[in-house]
Short mmCIF file of C-alpha atoms in Angstrom, two decimals:
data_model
loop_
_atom_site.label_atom_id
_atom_site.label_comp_id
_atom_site.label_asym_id
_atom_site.label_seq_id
_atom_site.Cartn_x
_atom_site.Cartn_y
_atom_site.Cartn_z
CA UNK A 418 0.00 0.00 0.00
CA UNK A 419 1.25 3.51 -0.90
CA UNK A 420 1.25 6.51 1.09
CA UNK A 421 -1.22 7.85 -1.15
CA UNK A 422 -3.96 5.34 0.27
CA UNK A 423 -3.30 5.56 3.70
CA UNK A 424 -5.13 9.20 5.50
CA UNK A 425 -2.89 9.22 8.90
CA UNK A 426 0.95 8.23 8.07
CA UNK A 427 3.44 8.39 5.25
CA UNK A 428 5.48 6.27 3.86
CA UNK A 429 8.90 6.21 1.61
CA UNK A 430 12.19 4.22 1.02
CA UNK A 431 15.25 7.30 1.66
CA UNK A 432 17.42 4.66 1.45
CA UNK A 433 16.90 1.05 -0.67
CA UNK A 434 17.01 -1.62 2.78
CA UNK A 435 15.13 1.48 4.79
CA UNK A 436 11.17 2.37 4.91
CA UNK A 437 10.53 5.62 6.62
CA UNK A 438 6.73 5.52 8.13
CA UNK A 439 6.07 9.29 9.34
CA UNK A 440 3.02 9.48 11.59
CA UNK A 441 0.62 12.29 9.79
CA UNK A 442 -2.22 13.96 11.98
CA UNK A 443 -0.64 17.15 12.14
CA UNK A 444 -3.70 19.32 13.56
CA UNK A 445 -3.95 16.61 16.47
CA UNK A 446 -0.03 16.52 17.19
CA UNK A 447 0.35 12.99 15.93
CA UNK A 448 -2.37 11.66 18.46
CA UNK A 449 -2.76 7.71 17.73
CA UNK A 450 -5.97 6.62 17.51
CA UNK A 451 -7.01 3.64 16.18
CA UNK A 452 -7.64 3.91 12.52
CA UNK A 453 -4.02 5.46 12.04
CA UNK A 454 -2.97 2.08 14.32
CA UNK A 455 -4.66 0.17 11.73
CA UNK A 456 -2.85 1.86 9.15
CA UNK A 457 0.64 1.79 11.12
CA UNK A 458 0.06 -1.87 12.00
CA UNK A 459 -0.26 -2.80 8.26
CA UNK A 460 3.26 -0.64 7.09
CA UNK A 461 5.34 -2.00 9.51
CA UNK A 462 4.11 -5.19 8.60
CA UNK A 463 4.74 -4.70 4.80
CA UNK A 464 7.93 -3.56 5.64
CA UNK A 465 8.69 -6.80 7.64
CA UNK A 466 7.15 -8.95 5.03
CA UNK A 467 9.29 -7.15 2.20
CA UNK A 468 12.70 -9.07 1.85
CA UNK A 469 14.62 -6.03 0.72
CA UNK A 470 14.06 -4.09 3.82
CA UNK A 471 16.54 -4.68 6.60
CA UNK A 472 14.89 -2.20 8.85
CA UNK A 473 12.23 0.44 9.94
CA UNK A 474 12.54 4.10 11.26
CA UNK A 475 9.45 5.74 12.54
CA UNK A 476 8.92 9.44 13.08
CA UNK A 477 6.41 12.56 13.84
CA UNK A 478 6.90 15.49 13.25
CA UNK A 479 9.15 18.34 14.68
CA UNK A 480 6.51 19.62 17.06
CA UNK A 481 5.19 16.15 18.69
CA UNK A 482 6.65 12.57 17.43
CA UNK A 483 2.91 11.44 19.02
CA UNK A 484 1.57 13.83 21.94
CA UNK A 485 -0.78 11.05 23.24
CA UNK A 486 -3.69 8.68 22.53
CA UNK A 487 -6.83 10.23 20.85
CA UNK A 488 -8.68 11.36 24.08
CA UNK A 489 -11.91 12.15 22.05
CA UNK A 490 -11.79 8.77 20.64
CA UNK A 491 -11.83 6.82 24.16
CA UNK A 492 -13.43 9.49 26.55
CA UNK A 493 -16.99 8.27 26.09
CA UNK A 494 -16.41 4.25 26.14
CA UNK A 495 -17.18 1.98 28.63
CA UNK A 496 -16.03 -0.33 30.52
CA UNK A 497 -17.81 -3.36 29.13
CA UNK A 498 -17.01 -1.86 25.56
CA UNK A 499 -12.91 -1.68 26.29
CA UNK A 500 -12.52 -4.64 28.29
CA UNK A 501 -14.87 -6.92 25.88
CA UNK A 502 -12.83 -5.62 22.98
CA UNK A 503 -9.55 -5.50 23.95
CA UNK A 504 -8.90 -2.08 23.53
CA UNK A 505 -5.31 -1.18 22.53
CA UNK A 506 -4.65 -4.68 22.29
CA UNK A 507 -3.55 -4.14 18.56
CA UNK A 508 -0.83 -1.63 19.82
CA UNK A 509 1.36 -4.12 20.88
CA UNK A 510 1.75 -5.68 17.23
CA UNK A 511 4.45 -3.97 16.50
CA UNK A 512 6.58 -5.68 19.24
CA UNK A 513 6.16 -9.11 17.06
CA UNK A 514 7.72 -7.28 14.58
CA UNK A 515 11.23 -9.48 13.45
CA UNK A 516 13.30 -6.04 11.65
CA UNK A 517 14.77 -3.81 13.62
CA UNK A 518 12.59 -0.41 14.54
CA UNK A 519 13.96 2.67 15.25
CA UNK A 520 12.33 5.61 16.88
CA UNK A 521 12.90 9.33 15.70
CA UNK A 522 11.74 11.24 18.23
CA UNK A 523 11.00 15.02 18.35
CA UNK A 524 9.05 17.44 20.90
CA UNK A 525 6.01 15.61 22.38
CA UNK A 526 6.24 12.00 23.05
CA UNK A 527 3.65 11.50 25.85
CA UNK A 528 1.73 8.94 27.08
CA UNK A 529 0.41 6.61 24.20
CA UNK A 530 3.75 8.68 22.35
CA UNK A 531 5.87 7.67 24.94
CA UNK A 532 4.49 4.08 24.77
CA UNK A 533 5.13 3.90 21.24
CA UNK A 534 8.74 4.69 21.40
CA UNK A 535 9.02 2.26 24.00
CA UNK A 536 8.10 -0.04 22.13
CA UNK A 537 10.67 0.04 18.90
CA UNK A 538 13.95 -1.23 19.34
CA UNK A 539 16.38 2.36 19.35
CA UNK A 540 14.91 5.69 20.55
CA UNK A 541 17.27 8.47 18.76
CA UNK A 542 15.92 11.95 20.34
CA UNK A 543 16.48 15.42 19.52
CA UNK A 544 17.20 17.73 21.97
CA UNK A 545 13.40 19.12 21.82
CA UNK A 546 11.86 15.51 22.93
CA UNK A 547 9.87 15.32 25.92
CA UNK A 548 8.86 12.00 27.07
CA UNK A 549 6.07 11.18 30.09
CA UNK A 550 2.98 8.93 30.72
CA UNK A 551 0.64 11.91 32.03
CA UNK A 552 -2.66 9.65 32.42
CA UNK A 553 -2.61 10.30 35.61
CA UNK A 554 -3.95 13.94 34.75
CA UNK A 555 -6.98 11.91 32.77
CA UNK A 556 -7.99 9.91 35.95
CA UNK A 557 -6.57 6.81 34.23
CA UNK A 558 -3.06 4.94 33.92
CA UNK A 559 -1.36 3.67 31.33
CA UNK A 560 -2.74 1.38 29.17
CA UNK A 561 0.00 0.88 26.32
CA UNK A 562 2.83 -1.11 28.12
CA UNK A 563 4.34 2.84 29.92
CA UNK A 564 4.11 1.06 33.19
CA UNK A 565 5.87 -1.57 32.48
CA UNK A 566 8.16 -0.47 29.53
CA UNK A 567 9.09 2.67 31.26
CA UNK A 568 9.90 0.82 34.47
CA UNK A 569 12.13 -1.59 32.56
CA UNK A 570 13.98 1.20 31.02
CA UNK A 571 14.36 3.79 33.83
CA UNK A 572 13.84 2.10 36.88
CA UNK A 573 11.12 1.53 39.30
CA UNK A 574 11.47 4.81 41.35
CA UNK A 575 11.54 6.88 38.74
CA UNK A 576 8.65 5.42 36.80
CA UNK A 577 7.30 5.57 39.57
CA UNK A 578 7.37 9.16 39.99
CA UNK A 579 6.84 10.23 36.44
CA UNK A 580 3.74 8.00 36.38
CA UNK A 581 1.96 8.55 39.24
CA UNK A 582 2.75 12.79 38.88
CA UNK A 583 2.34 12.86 35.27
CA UNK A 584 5.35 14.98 34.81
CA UNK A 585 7.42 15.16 31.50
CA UNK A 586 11.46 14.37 31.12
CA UNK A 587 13.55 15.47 28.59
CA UNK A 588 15.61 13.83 26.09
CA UNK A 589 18.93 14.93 27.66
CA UNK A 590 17.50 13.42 31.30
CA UNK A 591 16.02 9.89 29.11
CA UNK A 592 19.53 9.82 27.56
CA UNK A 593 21.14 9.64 30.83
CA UNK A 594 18.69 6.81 32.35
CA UNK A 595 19.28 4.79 29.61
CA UNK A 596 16.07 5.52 28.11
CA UNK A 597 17.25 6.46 24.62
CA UNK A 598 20.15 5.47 22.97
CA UNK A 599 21.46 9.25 22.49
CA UNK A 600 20.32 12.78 21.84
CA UNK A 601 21.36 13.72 17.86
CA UNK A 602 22.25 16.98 16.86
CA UNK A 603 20.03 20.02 16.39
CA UNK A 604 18.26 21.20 13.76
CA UNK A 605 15.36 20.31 11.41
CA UNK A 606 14.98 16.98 10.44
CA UNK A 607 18.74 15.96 12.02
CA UNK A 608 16.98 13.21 14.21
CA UNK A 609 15.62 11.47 11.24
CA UNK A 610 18.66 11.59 9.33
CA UNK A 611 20.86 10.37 11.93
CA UNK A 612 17.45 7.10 12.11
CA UNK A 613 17.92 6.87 8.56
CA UNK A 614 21.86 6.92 8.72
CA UNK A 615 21.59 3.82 11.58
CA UNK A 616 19.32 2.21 9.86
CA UNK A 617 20.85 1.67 6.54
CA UNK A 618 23.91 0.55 8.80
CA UNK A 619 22.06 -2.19 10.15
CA UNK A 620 20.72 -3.16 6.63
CA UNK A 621 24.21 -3.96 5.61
CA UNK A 622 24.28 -6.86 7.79
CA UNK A 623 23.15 -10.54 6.95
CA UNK A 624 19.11 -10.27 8.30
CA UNK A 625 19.04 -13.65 9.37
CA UNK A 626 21.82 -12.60 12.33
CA UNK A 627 20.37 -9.05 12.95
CA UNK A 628 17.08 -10.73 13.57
CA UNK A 629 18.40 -13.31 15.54
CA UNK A 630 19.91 -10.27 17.41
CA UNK A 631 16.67 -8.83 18.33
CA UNK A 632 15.39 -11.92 19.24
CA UNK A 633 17.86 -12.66 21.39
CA UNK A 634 18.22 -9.08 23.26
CA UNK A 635 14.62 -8.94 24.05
CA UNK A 636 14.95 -11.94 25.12
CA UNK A 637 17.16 -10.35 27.83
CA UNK A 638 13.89 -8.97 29.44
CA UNK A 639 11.77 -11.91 29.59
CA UNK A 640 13.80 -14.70 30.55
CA UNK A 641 15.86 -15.29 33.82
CA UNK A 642 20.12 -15.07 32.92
CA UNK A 643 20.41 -18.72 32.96
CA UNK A 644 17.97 -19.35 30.54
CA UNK A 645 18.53 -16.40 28.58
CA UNK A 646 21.89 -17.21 27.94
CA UNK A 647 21.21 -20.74 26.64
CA UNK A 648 18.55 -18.99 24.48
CA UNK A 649 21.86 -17.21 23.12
CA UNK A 650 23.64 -19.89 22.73
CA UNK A 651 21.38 -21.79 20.92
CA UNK A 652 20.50 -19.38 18.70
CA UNK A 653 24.15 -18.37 18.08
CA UNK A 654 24.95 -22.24 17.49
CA UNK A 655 21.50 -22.52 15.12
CA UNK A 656 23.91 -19.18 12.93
CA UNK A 657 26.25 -21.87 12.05
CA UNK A 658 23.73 -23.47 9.62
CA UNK A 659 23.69 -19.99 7.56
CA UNK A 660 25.48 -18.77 4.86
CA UNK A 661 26.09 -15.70 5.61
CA UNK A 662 27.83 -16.95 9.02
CA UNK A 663 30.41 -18.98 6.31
CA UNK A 664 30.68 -15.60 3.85
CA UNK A 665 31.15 -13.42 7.25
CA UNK A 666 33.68 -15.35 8.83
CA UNK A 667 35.27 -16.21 5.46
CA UNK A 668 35.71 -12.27 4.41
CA UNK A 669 36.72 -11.65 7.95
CA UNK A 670 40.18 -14.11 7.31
CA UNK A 671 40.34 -12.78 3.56
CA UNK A 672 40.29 -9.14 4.71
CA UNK A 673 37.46 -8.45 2.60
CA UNK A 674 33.86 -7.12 3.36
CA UNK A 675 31.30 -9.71 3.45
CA UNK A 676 28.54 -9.82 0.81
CA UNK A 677 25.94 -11.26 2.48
CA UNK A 678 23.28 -12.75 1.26
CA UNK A 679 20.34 -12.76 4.26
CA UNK A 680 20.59 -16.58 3.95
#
């Protein structure tokens, strides 16, 4: 599906191996609700599906990456509605996601924002992002993974605090936590250019390994460290049965760069 036929993101190649998917409700600041999910949902999964793509950057806009969920969309529901249809269940598709996703992130990234950077595999902020889960302020909590994503990535204290005030961080203070993996530049557009820049890095690689990669580093949150590290070993032994584990070891004692073949 083009960009032309979807009404609430964009969508382009900047590089051959990269999709770009640019969240596109300006008036609203990028709020998600759920027929731009829908749409979001299906482009990441093209992109995963689509063989020459080695990974995904996603991005707002300067003003607000996403400044929340679509308040008028959920005020009215109830309770029987929500919890009888699984409401924002279909957010957490893109964590099944096997390619690499990586998070541009300028000005507002709050609450259902902040959730959705959580969720991709690299945050890259610019110095104008503001993270926070302010549901708190809406007589709710969060209901996109924040309490349990953000906890994982700063700590329970400070989720803690951030959650249960509503208060926003900055990128330089989500930098320093661990959060993101680094603040980029200033200017217009720099954020997205450094995504791009990372991302067509990672494309470089064999896809079978960099998947594997993912795999195995979320992996790193769910399972205790004995098991996790068999899960690393086994898929690092299961590597050996690829051939672009004999091309990349092979170019390695040649002195050549690998060509690899995602096979």
């Amino acid at each position: 599906m083009s960009s032309s036929q979807y009404e609430f993101i964009l969508t382009s190649r900047p590089e051959p191996a990269v999709t770009l998917i640019t969240l596109n409700r300006p008036k609203a600041l990028n709020a998600l609700c759920s027929p731009l999910f829908v749409e979001l949902n299906n482009a990441i999964r093209e992109a995963d599906n689509d063989d020459s793509v080695g990974a995904i950057v996603l991005t707002g806009s300067e003003r607000a990456f996403a400044a929340g969920a679509d308040i008028k969309e959920m005020k009215d529901k109830e309770y029987a509605d929500v919890y009888k249809n699984n409401f924002l269940e279909s957010w957490q598709d893109l964590t099944k996601i096997r390619k690499p996703i990586i998070a541009a992130v300028s000005g507002y990234a709050l609450g259902g924002g902040c959730e959705l950077a959580l969720m991709c595999d690299i945050i890259l902020a610019s110095p104008t992002a503001k993270f926070g889960q302010p549901e708190i302020n809406l007589g709710v909590i969060p209901g996109g993974g924040g309490s349990q994503r953000l906890t994982n990535a700063i700590g329970k204290s400070r989720a803690m605090e951030y959650i249960l005030t509503g208060r926003t961080f900055t990128a330089q203070e989500a930098e320093k936590w661990g959060m993101v993996s680094r603040v980029v530049g200033e200017g217009e557009g720099e954020v997205v250019k450094e995504a791009i820049a990372v991302a067509k890095e990672i494309s470089s690689k064999g896809q079978v390994a960099v998947q594997a990669a993912k795999e195995v580093v979320n992996g790193a949150y769910e399972l205790n460290l004995a098991e996790g590290l068999r899960f690393e070993r086994r898929i690092f032994h299961g590597l050996f049965a690829t051939k672009d584990q004999k091309e990349g070891m092979t170019a390695f004692a040649e002195k050549r760069k690998a060509q690899f073949t995602n096979s």
